[in-house]
C-alpha positions as a printed NumPy array, in Angstrom:
array([[ -2.373, -17.523,  37.315],
       [ -2.512, -19.035,  40.82 ],
       [ -2.558, -16.836,  43.931],
       [ -2.109, -18.144,  47.503],
       [ -4.144, -16.534,  50.291],
       [ -1.444, -17.293,  52.875],
       [  1.091, -15.576,  50.644],
       [ -1.197, -12.527,  50.381],
       [ -1.353, -12.226,  54.173],
       [  2.389, -11.478,  54.192],
       [  1.518,  -8.099,  52.68 ],
       [ -2.064,  -7.292,  53.737],
       [ -4.121,  -8.566,  56.706],
       [ -7.278, -10.376,  55.633],
       [ -9.136, -11.191,  58.864],
       [-12.688, -12.425,  58.504],
       [-12.58 , -12.476,  54.691],
       [-13.902, -15.766,  53.335],
       [-12.573, -17.166,  50.038],
       [-15.931, -16.449,  48.403],
       [-15.825, -12.806,  49.541],
       [-12.303, -12.338,  48.242],
       [-13.153, -13.98 ,  44.912],
       [-16.295, -11.85 ,  44.558],
       [-14.558,  -8.545,  45.332],
       [-11.638,  -9.26 ,  43.028],
       [-13.915, -10.342,  40.181],
       [-16.188,  -7.339,  40.616],
       [-13.484,  -4.68 ,  40.777],
       [-10.106,  -5.98 ,  39.609],
       [ -9.561,  -9.4  ,  37.978],
       [-11.711, -12.403,  37.152],
       [-11.371, -15.235,  39.67 ],
       [-12.418, -18.478,  37.996],
       [-12.418, -20.493,  41.237],
       [-10.289, -21.66 ,  44.133],
       [ -8.894, -24.874,  45.637],
       [ -7.968, -25.855,  49.191],
       [ -4.314, -26.973,  49.345],
       [ -2.815, -27.966,  52.719],
       [ -5.067, -25.576,  54.606],
       [ -4.337, -22.76 ,  52.174],
       [ -6.736, -21.258,  49.611],
       [ -5.286, -21.047,  46.086],
       [ -7.262, -18.775,  43.726],
       [ -7.257, -19.408,  39.957],
       [ -7.229, -16.064,  38.118],
       [ -8.069, -15.732,  34.426],
       [ -4.941, -14.458,  32.66 ],
       [ -6.991, -12.597,  30.049],
       [ -8.286, -10.234,  32.743],
       [ -4.651,  -9.355,  33.619],
       [ -3.475,  -8.454,  30.136],
       [ -3.563,  -4.672,  30.697],
       [ -2.315,  -4.843,  34.296],
       [  1.358,  -5.913,  34.5  ],
       [  1.383,  -4.816,  38.146],
       [ -0.982,  -7.675,  39.056],
       [  1.223, -10.548,  37.836],
       [  2.4  , -11.25 ,  41.372],
       [  1.1  , -11.643,  44.911],
       [  2.253,  -8.182,  45.976],
       [  0.205,  -6.517,  43.216],
       [ -2.948,  -8.469,  44.124],
       [ -2.38 ,  -7.636,  47.808],
       [ -2.126,  -3.939,  46.889],
       [ -5.508,  -4.129,  45.188],
       [ -7.1  ,  -5.841,  48.199],
       [ -5.679,  -3.161,  50.493],
       [ -7.408,  -0.515,  48.369],
       [-10.694,  -2.433,  48.157],
       [-10.906,  -3.062,  51.912],
       [ -9.027,  -0.011,  53.166],
       [ -6.343,  -2.178,  54.817],
       [ -2.694,  -1.228,  55.455],
       [  0.067,  -2.674,  53.256],
       [  3.24 ,  -4.256,  54.635],
       [  6.179,  -2.79 ,  52.702],
       [  8.665,  -5.017,  50.937],
       [ 12.048,  -5.45 ,  52.625],
       [ 14.862,  -3.059,  51.762],
       [ 18.481,  -4.255,  51.741],
       [ 21.688,  -2.264,  51.53 ],
       [ 23.293,  -2.609,  48.128],
       [ 26.828,  -3.939,  47.67 ],
       [ 29.489,  -1.8  ,  45.948],
       [ 29.258,  -1.2  ,  42.203],
       [ 30.99 ,  -3.656,  39.923],
       [ 31.525,  -4.066,  36.171],
       [ 31.601,  -6.986,  33.811],
       [ 28.78 ,  -8.862,  35.556],
       [ 26.285,  -8.567,  32.671],
       [ 25.576,  -7.028,  29.27 ],
       [ 22.634,  -4.892,  28.123],
       [ 21.434,  -4.586,  24.52 ],
       [ 19.491,  -1.303,  23.971],
       [ 17.429,  -3.067,  21.302],
       [ 16.229,  -5.624,  23.86 ],
       [ 16.674,  -4.153,  27.332],
       [ 15.306,  -1.109,  29.088],
       [ 17.268,  -2.   ,  32.225],
       [ 19.619,  -4.767,  33.353],
       [ 20.431,  -5.187,  37.065],
       [ 22.974,  -7.844,  38.089],
       [ 23.93 ,  -8.994,  41.614],
       [ 26.965, -11.144,  42.443],
       [ 26.653, -13.166,  45.652],
       [ 28.451, -15.903,  47.515],
       [ 26.265, -18.781,  48.641],
       [ 26.686, -22.215,  50.172],
       [ 25.267, -24.567,  47.536],
       [ 24.54 , -27.177,  50.207],
       [ 22.018, -24.949,  52.002],
       [ 18.449, -26.218,  51.322],
       [ 15.552, -24.036,  50.269],
       [ 13.513, -22.798,  53.253],
       [ 10.44 , -24.923,  53.886],
       [  7.959, -22.005,  53.558],
       [  9.405, -21.137,  50.12 ],
       [  9.11 , -24.719,  48.889],
       [  5.575, -25.035,  50.263],
       [  4.315, -21.835,  48.667],
       [  5.843, -22.663,  45.29 ],
       [  4.37 , -26.154,  45.437],
       [  0.895, -24.837,  46.228],
       [  0.877, -22.761,  43.043],
       [  2.308, -25.614,  40.967],
       [  6.028, -24.743,  40.913],
       [  8.598, -27.517,  41.608],
       [ 11.603, -26.968,  43.89 ],
       [ 15.105, -27.127,  42.308],
       [ 17.784, -25.507,  44.462],
       [ 18.11 , -22.54 ,  46.768],
       [ 18.946, -19.814,  44.227],
       [ 16.548, -21.072,  41.528],
       [ 13.731, -21.363,  44.083],
       [ 14.351, -17.862,  45.428],
       [ 14.374, -16.455,  41.875],
       [ 11.007, -18.111,  41.185],
       [  9.646, -16.945,  44.543],
       [ 10.616, -13.35 ,  43.747],
       [  8.864, -13.541,  40.343],
       [  5.617, -14.836,  41.845],
       [  5.854, -12.276,  44.656],
       [  6.499,  -9.005,  42.78 ],
       [  6.058, -10.102,  39.16 ],
       [  9.675,  -9.473,  38.127],
       [ 11.466, -12.366,  36.336],
       [ 15.175, -12.996,  36.93 ],
       [ 17.885, -15.48 ,  35.917],
       [ 20.558, -17.156,  38.057],
       [ 24.032, -17.97 ,  36.713],
       [ 26.129, -20.108,  39.051],
       [ 29.889, -20.579,  39.12 ],
       [ 32.202, -22.43 ,  41.508],
       [ 32.669, -19.465,  43.818],
       [ 29.546, -17.321,  43.413],
       [ 26.223, -16.783,  41.67 ],
       [ 25.091, -13.855,  39.515],
       [ 21.43 , -12.874,  39.582],
       [ 20.388, -11.024,  36.411],
       [ 17.17 ,  -8.994,  36.59 ],
       [ 16.287,  -7.798,  33.051],
       [ 13.53 ,  -5.399,  32.024],
       [ 12.791,  -6.116,  28.358],
       [ 11.011,  -4.169,  25.677],
       [  7.529,  -5.811,  25.433],
       [  7.838,  -6.315,  21.668],
       [ 11.118,  -8.197,  22.111],
       [  9.705, -10.352,  24.891],
       [  6.959, -11.516,  22.533],
       [  9.631, -12.862,  20.175],
       [ 10.999, -15.23 ,  22.814],
       [  9.696, -18.613,  23.95 ],
       [  6.397, -18.59 ,  25.835],
       [  7.336, -18.946,  29.517],
       [  6.141, -17.573,  32.852],
       [  8.911, -14.99 ,  32.606],
       [  8.14 , -13.912,  29.034],
       [  4.416, -13.625,  29.811],
       [  5.227, -10.992,  32.412],
       [  7.864,  -9.206,  30.336],
       [  5.601,  -8.84 ,  27.315],
       [  2.956,  -6.99 ,  29.374],
       [  5.412,  -4.129,  29.945],
       [  7.21 ,  -4.048,  33.305],
       [  8.423,  -0.803,  34.857],
       [ 12.168,  -0.518,  35.347],
       [ 11.803,   0.353,  39.067],
       [ 10.437,  -3.112,  39.832],
       [ 13.931,  -4.581,  39.452],
       [ 14.889,  -2.865,  42.727],
       [ 12.074,  -4.636,  44.575],
       [ 13.169,  -7.973,  43.123],
       [ 16.828,  -7.426,  44.084],
       [ 15.992,  -6.406,  47.658],
       [ 13.612,  -9.323,  48.166],
       [ 16.094, -11.838,  46.747],
       [ 18.937, -10.604,  48.972],
       [ 16.643, -10.584,  51.998],
       [ 15.521, -14.183,  51.427],
       [ 19.054, -15.339,  50.593],
       [ 20.64 , -13.981,  53.794],
       [ 17.795, -15.448,  55.869],
       [ 18.297, -18.897,  54.3  ],
       [ 22.12 , -18.721,  54.379],
       [ 23.523, -16.25 ,  56.928],
       [ 26.973, -16.792,  55.449],
       [ 25.915, -15.508,  52.054],
       [ 27.24 , -12.114,  51.046],
       [ 26.614,  -9.701,  48.174],
       [ 29.902,  -8.939,  46.431],
       [ 28.853,  -6.337,  43.864],
       [ 26.072,  -4.907,  41.728],
       [ 26.012,  -3.636,  38.155],
       [ 23.008,  -1.528,  37.137],
       [ 22.583,  -0.549,  33.458],
       [ 19.554,   1.697,  32.879],
       [ 18.832,   2.225,  29.164],
       [ 15.382,   3.845,  29.388],
       [ 13.843,   4.327,  32.816],
       [ 10.059,   4.211,  33.156],
       [  8.653,   7.727,  33.49 ],
       [  5.616,   8.264,  35.663],
       [  2.595,   9.237,  33.6  ],
       [  1.042,  12.669,  34.243],
       [ -2.684,  13.07 ,  33.589],
       [ -5.113,  15.983,  33.972],
       [ -8.907,  15.797,  33.985],
       [-11.664,  18.103,  35.2  ],
       [-14.043,  17.125,  37.992],
       [-16.956,  17.937,  35.665],
       [-15.701,  15.402,  33.131],
       [-15.406,  12.754,  35.872],
       [-18.991,  13.422,  36.94 ],
       [-20.24 ,  13.372,  33.342],
       [-18.638,  10.03 ,  32.572],
       [-19.411,   8.269,  35.865],
       [-22.919,   9.693,  36.125],
       [-22.705,  10.904,  39.744],
       [-20.544,  13.489,  41.542],
       [-17.796,  11.945,  43.671],
       [-16.617,  13.986,  46.662],
       [-13.104,  15.38 ,  46.122],
       [-11.945,  13.68 ,  49.321],
       [-13.007,  10.269,  48.001],
       [-11.323,  10.927,  44.645],
       [ -8.046,  11.751,  46.36 ],
       [ -8.358,   8.825,  48.767],
       [ -8.879,   6.287,  45.973],
       [ -6.084,   7.577,  43.772],
       [ -3.563,   7.88 ,  46.602],
       [ -4.399,   4.391,  47.839],
       [ -3.623,   3.15 ,  44.318],
       [ -0.153,   4.708,  44.582],
       [ -0.876,   7.86 ,  42.574],
       [  0.09 ,  11.382,  43.469],
       [ -3.13 ,  13.37 ,  43.186],
       [ -3.992,  17.029,  43.759],
       [ -7.11 ,  19.078,  43.023],
       [ -6.696,  22.71 ,  42.007],
       [-10.024,  24.421,  41.476],
       [-11.942,  22.128,  39.143],
       [ -8.865,  20.37 ,  37.754],
       [ -7.504,  17.057,  38.989],
       [ -3.802,  16.439,  38.403],
       [ -2.577,  12.847,  38.747],
       [  0.91 ,  11.37 ,  38.585],
       [  0.628,   7.6  ,  38.185],
       [  3.02 ,   5.242,  39.997],
       [  5.72 ,   3.592,  37.931],
       [  4.004,   0.194,  38.049],
       [  0.912,   1.744,  36.367],
       [  2.841,   3.94 ,  33.879],
       [  3.682,   1.377,  31.194],
       [  0.492,   2.048,  29.234],
       [ -2.103,   1.162,  31.859],
       [ -2.746,   4.693,  33.168],
       [ -2.109,   7.194,  30.392],
       [ -5.413,   8.898,  29.48 ],
       [ -8.068,  10.856,  31.402],
       [-10.574,   8.043,  30.828],
       [ -8.201,   5.68 ,  32.65 ],
       [ -8.576,   7.81 ,  35.779],
       [-12.361,   7.713,  35.386],
       [-12.255,   3.925,  35.157],
       [-10.112,   3.624,  38.311],
       [-12.476,   5.828,  40.294],
       [-15.577,   4.015,  39.039],
       [-14.323,   0.487,  39.71 ],
       [-12.992,   1.222,  43.219],
       [-16.114,   3.195,  44.118],
       [-18.048,   0.203,  42.785],
       [-19.816,  -0.252,  39.489],
       [-22.69 ,  -1.797,  41.441],
       [-22.96 ,   1.453,  43.456],
       [-23.496,   3.586,  40.357],
       [-27.095,   4.527,  39.496],
       [-28.722,   2.646,  36.652],
       [-31.466,   4.88 ,  35.23 ],
       [-33.83 ,   3.433,  32.737],
       [-32.853,   4.307,  29.186],
       [-35.128,   6.712,  27.362],
       [-35.966,   5.428,  23.908],
       [-37.53 ,   7.792,  21.427],
       [-39.172,   6.1  ,  18.492],
       [-39.162,   8.018,  15.25 ],
       [-40.277,   6.956,  11.798],
       [-37.463,   5.668,   9.678],
       [-36.619,   8.188,   6.984],
       [-37.798,   6.952,   3.626],
       [-35.229,   6.539,   0.91 ],
       [-35.703,   8.489,  -2.326],
       [-37.778,   6.615,  -4.88 ],
       [-34.844,   6.161,  -7.261],
       [-32.848,   4.467,  -4.459],
       [-35.822,   2.257,  -3.572],
       [-36.181,   1.169,  -7.199],
       [-32.471,   0.296,  -7.371],
       [-32.663,  -1.84 ,  -4.23 ],
       [-35.84 ,  -3.63 ,  -5.304],
       [-34.552,  -4.496,  -8.768],
       [-31.145,  -5.646,  -7.514],
       [-32.1  ,  -7.422,  -4.276],
       [-35.543,  -8.784,  -5.12 ],
       [-35.583,  -8.761,  -8.907],
       [-32.111, -10.249,  -9.395],
       [-31.185,  -7.686, -12.073],
       [-27.745,  -6.164, -12.6  ],
       [-27.374,  -2.399, -12.523],
       [-25.455,  -0.709, -15.332],
       [-24.327,   2.889, -15.707],
       [-24.217,   4.309, -19.224],
       [-23.216,   7.674, -20.61 ],
       [-25.803,  10.493, -20.771],
       [-25.572,  10.592, -24.58 ],
       [-26.815,   8.07 , -27.127],
       [-25.7  ,   6.923, -30.579],
       [-27.545,   8.598, -33.451],
       [-28.427,   5.322, -35.23 ],
       [-30.035,   3.916, -32.063],
       [-32.033,   7.084, -31.476],
       [-33.283,   6.887, -35.055],
       [-34.118,   3.167, -34.777],
       [-36.092,   3.766, -31.579],
       [-37.936,   6.728, -33.096],
       [-36.657,   9.156, -30.475],
       [-36.031,  12.846, -30.963],
       [-33.15 ,  14.341, -28.984],
       [-33.22 ,  18.143, -28.857],
       [-30.233,  18.756, -26.598],
       [-26.724,  18.45 , -28.011],
       [-23.191,  18.555, -26.566],
       [-20.776,  21.283, -27.681],
       [-17.765,  18.95 , -27.639],
       [-19.142,  15.409, -28.083],
       [-16.96 ,  12.337, -27.517],
       [-17.707,  11.226, -31.102],
       [-19.493,  12.822, -34.087],
       [-22.405,  10.361, -33.857],
       [-22.842,  10.811, -30.072],
       [-23.565,  14.505, -29.786],
       [-27.149,  14.261, -28.499],
       [-28.226,  13.75 , -24.895],
       [-30.454,  10.735, -24.346],
       [-34.226,  11.312, -24.161],
       [-34.689,   7.693, -23.032],
       [-32.679,   4.917, -21.346],
       [-33.717,   2.284, -23.905],
       [-31.071,   2.999, -26.636],
       [-28.177,   2.756, -24.183],
       [-29.619,  -0.389, -22.561],
       [-29.845,  -1.99 , -26.012],
       [-26.215,  -1.116, -26.647],
       [-25.257,  -2.69 , -23.286],
       [-27.298,  -5.794, -24.139],
       [-25.515,  -6.208, -27.485],
       [-22.153,  -6.14 , -25.688],
       [-23.252,  -8.724, -23.11 ],
       [-24.908, -11.103, -25.589],
       [-21.436, -12.005, -26.829],
       [-20.904, -13.818, -23.512],
       [-24.36 , -14.595, -22.061],
       [-27.606, -15.873, -23.554],
       [-29.879, -14.635, -20.76 ],
       [-29.55 , -11.718, -18.344],
       [-31.41 ,  -8.815, -16.739],
       [-30.098,  -5.239, -16.707],
       [-31.438,  -2.02 , -15.295],
       [-30.402,   1.61 , -15.041],
       [-31.801,   4.508, -13.038],
       [-30.627,   7.863, -14.344],
       [-31.426,  11.203, -15.885],
       [-33.011,  11.557, -19.304],
       [-33.361,  14.788, -21.231],
       [-36.885,  15.004, -22.623],
       [-38.997,  18.068, -21.859],
       [-36.384,  18.995, -19.291],
       [-34.424,  16.707, -17.029],
       [-36.366,  13.685, -15.747],
       [-35.395,  10.689, -13.616],
       [-36.137,   7.466, -15.417],
       [-35.815,   3.748, -14.636],
       [-35.103,   1.353, -17.501],
       [-35.176,  -2.453, -17.312],
       [-33.982,  -4.851, -20.04 ],
       [-34.396,  -8.635, -20.094],
       [-32.655, -10.758, -22.739],
       [-33.366, -14.407, -23.543],
       [-34.645, -16.838, -26.149],
       [-38.39 , -16.787, -25.255],
       [-40.066, -13.444, -25.85 ],
       [-43.343, -14.375, -24.116],
       [-41.49 , -15.476, -20.997],
       [-39.409, -12.268, -21.012],
       [-42.549, -10.163, -21.303],
       [-44.149, -11.875, -18.296],
       [-40.973, -11.515, -16.236],
       [-40.728,  -7.83 , -17.152],
       [-44.335,  -7.376, -16.079],
       [-43.478,  -9.092, -12.8  ],
       [-40.617,  -6.652, -12.192],
       [-42.972,  -3.725, -12.777],
       [-45.386,  -5.22 , -10.231],
       [-42.456,  -5.744,  -7.856],
       [-41.645,  -2.036,  -8.034],
       [-45.282,  -1.107,  -7.43 ],
       [-45.55 ,  -3.35 ,  -4.366],
       [-42.243,  -2.754,  -2.589],
       [-41.879,   0.918,  -3.453],
       [-45.485,   1.494,  -2.254],
       [-46.678,   3.249,  -5.406],
       [-50.191,   4.686,  -5.28 ],
       [-51.078,   3.333,  -8.717],
       [-49.503,   1.453, -11.593],
       [-52.054,   0.554, -14.272],
       [-50.798,  -1.806, -17.005],
       [-53.398,  -1.221, -19.701],
       [-53.595,   0.577, -23.013],
       [-51.263,   0.915, -25.969],
       [-47.9  ,   2.675, -25.607],
       [-46.618,   5.109, -28.184],
       [-42.825,   4.587, -28.46 ],
       [-41.691,   3.348, -31.898],
       [-39.301,   0.741, -30.409],
       [-42.195,  -1.368, -29.018],
       [-43.43 ,  -4.501, -30.804],
       [-47.098,  -3.868, -31.747],
       [-48.053,  -7.461, -30.864],
       [-46.628,  -7.498, -27.306],
       [-46.797,  -4.173, -25.486],
       [-48.595,  -2.395, -22.661],
       [-48.716,   1.171, -21.437],
       [-47.885,   1.742, -17.789],
       [-49.942,   4.559, -16.359],
       [-49.219,   7.23 , -15.212],
       [-45.95 ,   7.221, -17.209],
       [-44.207,   4.17 , -18.594],
       [-43.959,   1.433, -21.208],
       [-43.667,  -2.378, -21.098],
       [-43.024,  -4.177, -24.37 ],
       [-40.893,  -6.472, -26.456],
       [-38.461,  -4.606, -28.694],
       [-39.205,  -4.642, -32.415],
       [-36.921,  -6.861, -34.536],
       [-35.858,  -3.909, -36.7  ],
       [-34.654,  -2.041, -33.629],
       [-32.763,  -5.144, -32.453],
       [-30.989,  -5.403, -35.793],
       [-30.006,  -1.745, -35.618],
       [-28.504,  -2.377, -32.182],
       [-26.519,  -5.353, -33.496],
       [-28.665,  -7.994, -31.75 ],
       [-29.24 , -10.907, -34.107],
       [-30.573, -13.618, -31.769],
       [-33.115, -14.049, -29.029],
       [-35.628, -11.518, -27.836],
       [-35.489,  -8.382, -25.67 ],
       [-38.179,  -7.094, -23.292],
       [-37.914,  -3.575, -21.876],
       [-39.637,  -1.51 , -19.218],
       [-39.244,   2.244, -18.842],
       [-40.76 ,   4.264, -15.993],
       [-40.792,   8.014, -15.472],
       [-40.039,   8.087, -11.733],
       [-40.85 ,  11.798, -11.433],
       [-44.439,  11.062, -12.456],
       [-44.958,   8.275,  -9.901],
       [-46.375,   8.839,  -6.424],
       [-45.98 ,   6.762,  -3.28 ],
       [-48.228,   6.189,  -0.296],
       [-47.372,   8.409,   2.703],
       [-46.815,   5.244,   4.784],
       [-46.941,   1.561,   4.07 ],
       [-49.985,  -0.421,   5.172],
       [-49.187,  -3.304,   7.501],
       [-51.717,  -6.069,   7.879],
       [-51.188,  -8.927,  10.293],
       [-52.092, -12.338,   8.959],
       [-51.647, -15.107,  11.512],
       [-49.854, -18.251,  10.431],
       [-52.24 , -21.176,  10.373],
       [-51.896, -23.996,  12.874],
       [-53.277, -26.552,  10.405],
       [-51.6  , -27.788,   7.213],
       [-52.563, -26.097,   3.962],
       [-53.6  , -28.031,   0.856],
       [-53.147, -27.078,  -2.779],
       [-54.065, -28.353,  -6.229],
       [-53.204, -27.353,  -9.793],
       [-55.721, -26.541, -12.494],
       [-55.176, -26.196, -16.263],
       [-57.894, -24.194, -17.95 ],
       [-58.417, -23.058, -21.516],
       [-58.876, -19.281, -21.759],
       [-59.103, -16.865, -24.647],
       [-56.33 , -14.326, -25.04 ],
       [-58.867, -11.635, -24.231],
       [-59.314, -13.084, -20.707],
       [-56.524, -11.504, -18.633],
       [-54.664, -13.412, -15.934],
       [-55.794, -10.862, -13.355],
       [-59.419, -11.855, -13.985],
       [-58.598, -15.558, -13.702],
       [-56.691, -15.07 , -10.426],
       [-59.365, -12.84 ,  -8.863],
       [-62.162, -15.218,  -9.876],
       [-60.418, -18.264,  -8.407],
       [-59.57 , -16.388,  -5.179],
       [-63.189, -15.378,  -4.565],
       [-64.683, -18.688,  -5.62 ],
       [-64.509, -20.348,  -2.171],
       [-63.992, -19.207,   1.42 ],
       [-61.096, -21.633,   1.933],
       [-58.993, -20.26 ,  -0.956],
       [-55.936, -18.551,   0.555],
       [-53.988, -17.639,  -2.584],
       [-53.745, -18.341,  -6.314],
       [-50.363, -18.539,  -8.055],
       [-49.463, -18.476, -11.728],
       [-47.609, -21.614, -12.873],
       [-47.364, -21.215, -16.641],
       [-49.124, -21.253, -19.975],
       [-49.029, -23.552, -22.985],
       [-49.885, -23.202, -26.676],
       [-49.802, -25.748, -29.511],
       [-51.781, -26.858, -32.543],
       [-54.345, -28.694, -30.425],
       [-55.348, -25.481, -28.667],
       [-57.719, -23.18 , -30.594],
       [-56.291, -20.045, -32.119],
       [-56.298, -16.959, -29.896],
       [-56.461, -19.23 , -26.835],
       [-53.895, -20.543, -24.339],
       [-53.8  , -23.159, -21.641],
       [-53.275, -21.524, -18.22 ],
       [-51.979, -23.534, -15.272],
       [-52.64 , -22.122, -11.817],
       [-52.043, -23.392,  -8.291],
       [-54.8  , -22.89 ,  -5.723],
       [-53.889, -23.071,  -2.021],
       [-56.57 , -23.808,   0.585],
       [-56.18 , -22.866,   4.257],
       [-58.401, -24.763,   6.744],
       [-60.321, -22.872,   9.413],
       [-60.832, -25.297,  12.3  ],
       [-59.915, -28.84 ,  11.272],
       [-57.631, -30.516,   8.774],
       [-59.213, -30.596,   5.328],
       [-60.635, -33.893,   4.153],
       [-60.473, -35.21 ,   0.605],
       [-64.137, -34.398,   0.154],
       [-63.723, -30.777,   1.268],
       [-60.803, -30.279,  -1.11 ],
       [-62.775, -31.792,  -3.987],
       [-65.773, -29.545,  -3.239],
       [-63.597, -26.428,  -3.195],
       [-61.96 , -27.513,  -6.458],
       [-65.37 , -27.93 ,  -8.116],
       [-66.502, -24.458,  -7.038],
       [-63.302, -22.871,  -8.324],
       [-63.743, -24.597, -11.704],
       [-67.39 , -23.503, -11.903],
       [-66.447, -19.879, -11.195],
       [-63.665, -19.97 , -13.807],
       [-66.059, -21.334, -16.446],
       [-68.45 , -18.444, -15.762],
       [-65.501, -16.079, -16.305],
       [-64.619, -17.685, -19.638],
       [-61.913, -20.191, -18.608],
       [-63.029, -23.802, -18.935],
       [-61.355, -27.07 , -17.975],
       [-59.19 , -28.561, -20.723]])
């Protein structure tokens, strides 16, 4: 929206106020001024329409002038008042679904009379073309007080219609300067200002013009909003106590009726601020704060209290680790298990249900493994490989919280290694004090050839073929992990160690060594890591077995990464480090293939 400084001075004196000062004050306390241009010695401000959305009273020069009078404490020149002609009928129509008020004026006018020069100049400066006397005066009134109007001309007279529309209906019409103002919600009393100003300008331009009649249809007049708020609440929200005299001065300058009784402030908003702009106690707080000056409010430093983040329960941590980091899918099964699966897994269930869902499902589960196997059998009809997990209650020696993991796929050895990796993932990211994967587990469902005990309480193993057949699984392999979460302990706080990122490029090389099955991967990785000072990390790549490899042996492939200390590594330095790593591995029982 464009606002002319010369036009503003019709309503409020602005001596000694530079364009930059006016733009700064308006932007700081009322609307955002994007810039200004010099047009024929006048200053035309460009105001961002988005900052006017909640202020229908500011969509005209008179509303902006009212704000400047409050900001600078300057007197306002009132709008002209004109005696109304006698009442008439049949000049206009009002639809209650569309109109809140319709005011119509019938006037005689000499169509040959030109538009006054000052009206044409001011409209031109804000980008409005001149058409004829009545059309130009209608546009001038809209840009002055923000009230749109329409002119209907006949051979003998003109009828000026001044509608006040329901905002929702105005939004359904074409996007024009008039509809933009109507859709913000205009008060019905503004039509009187528009009628008086139009008649005043018309009689000045054409002294022979006369008002013949007026028809005023008021469907729903704008009611002035009444608001109450305590002085203590104003102080609490603003942050400083404002003197009662200043509170009353600001509100009355804004057109409100304000009184303080004891500690209670009672405000009656003016009609032009009662269409949704001023309706709540916080609206009064905002008016006081912005006129007083947001820059004048104290800005104390915020007090930040750092507290340790509450740790999630272990069962929730395990769920998040397995789902987010392990890529497994969580399942929820019933707390009972099928009798044939309990028998196949070698599990004794002591607790029974009085009214079981089926005769063969009367016993509460002592382990998550039978139900996970049943879920795997259902999913193997559609998928060849997947990972499932469940965290829930088992009923063995009382109620215990258990975590069960199941991996299905064609390669049992690969599934076993992945299951071991998930167990290590839980140990690392759930900050467990200990998780020792050694020894022989006892559950009957484990395959004797591929199984490990997880101390202090858990099992990692491939599932025996007989158990798979009992569960209806006739292809592929299944690896399972079960952990008793109640038996696990976590560190009181995680240990953070800062490792700076190197400035120099790292180098890596792969090694394939032949190692007996009795040589664990942990020994191979630890030996290679400690073999040379430049070794940063050692990663497992894979293993290989065939007829050319001796029985009870496998070919291990590992990737060794070197991090330089001061200069980029040369080929010779990499070769020397590689030789030392190989020598250390041979001493540990893993020789080069």
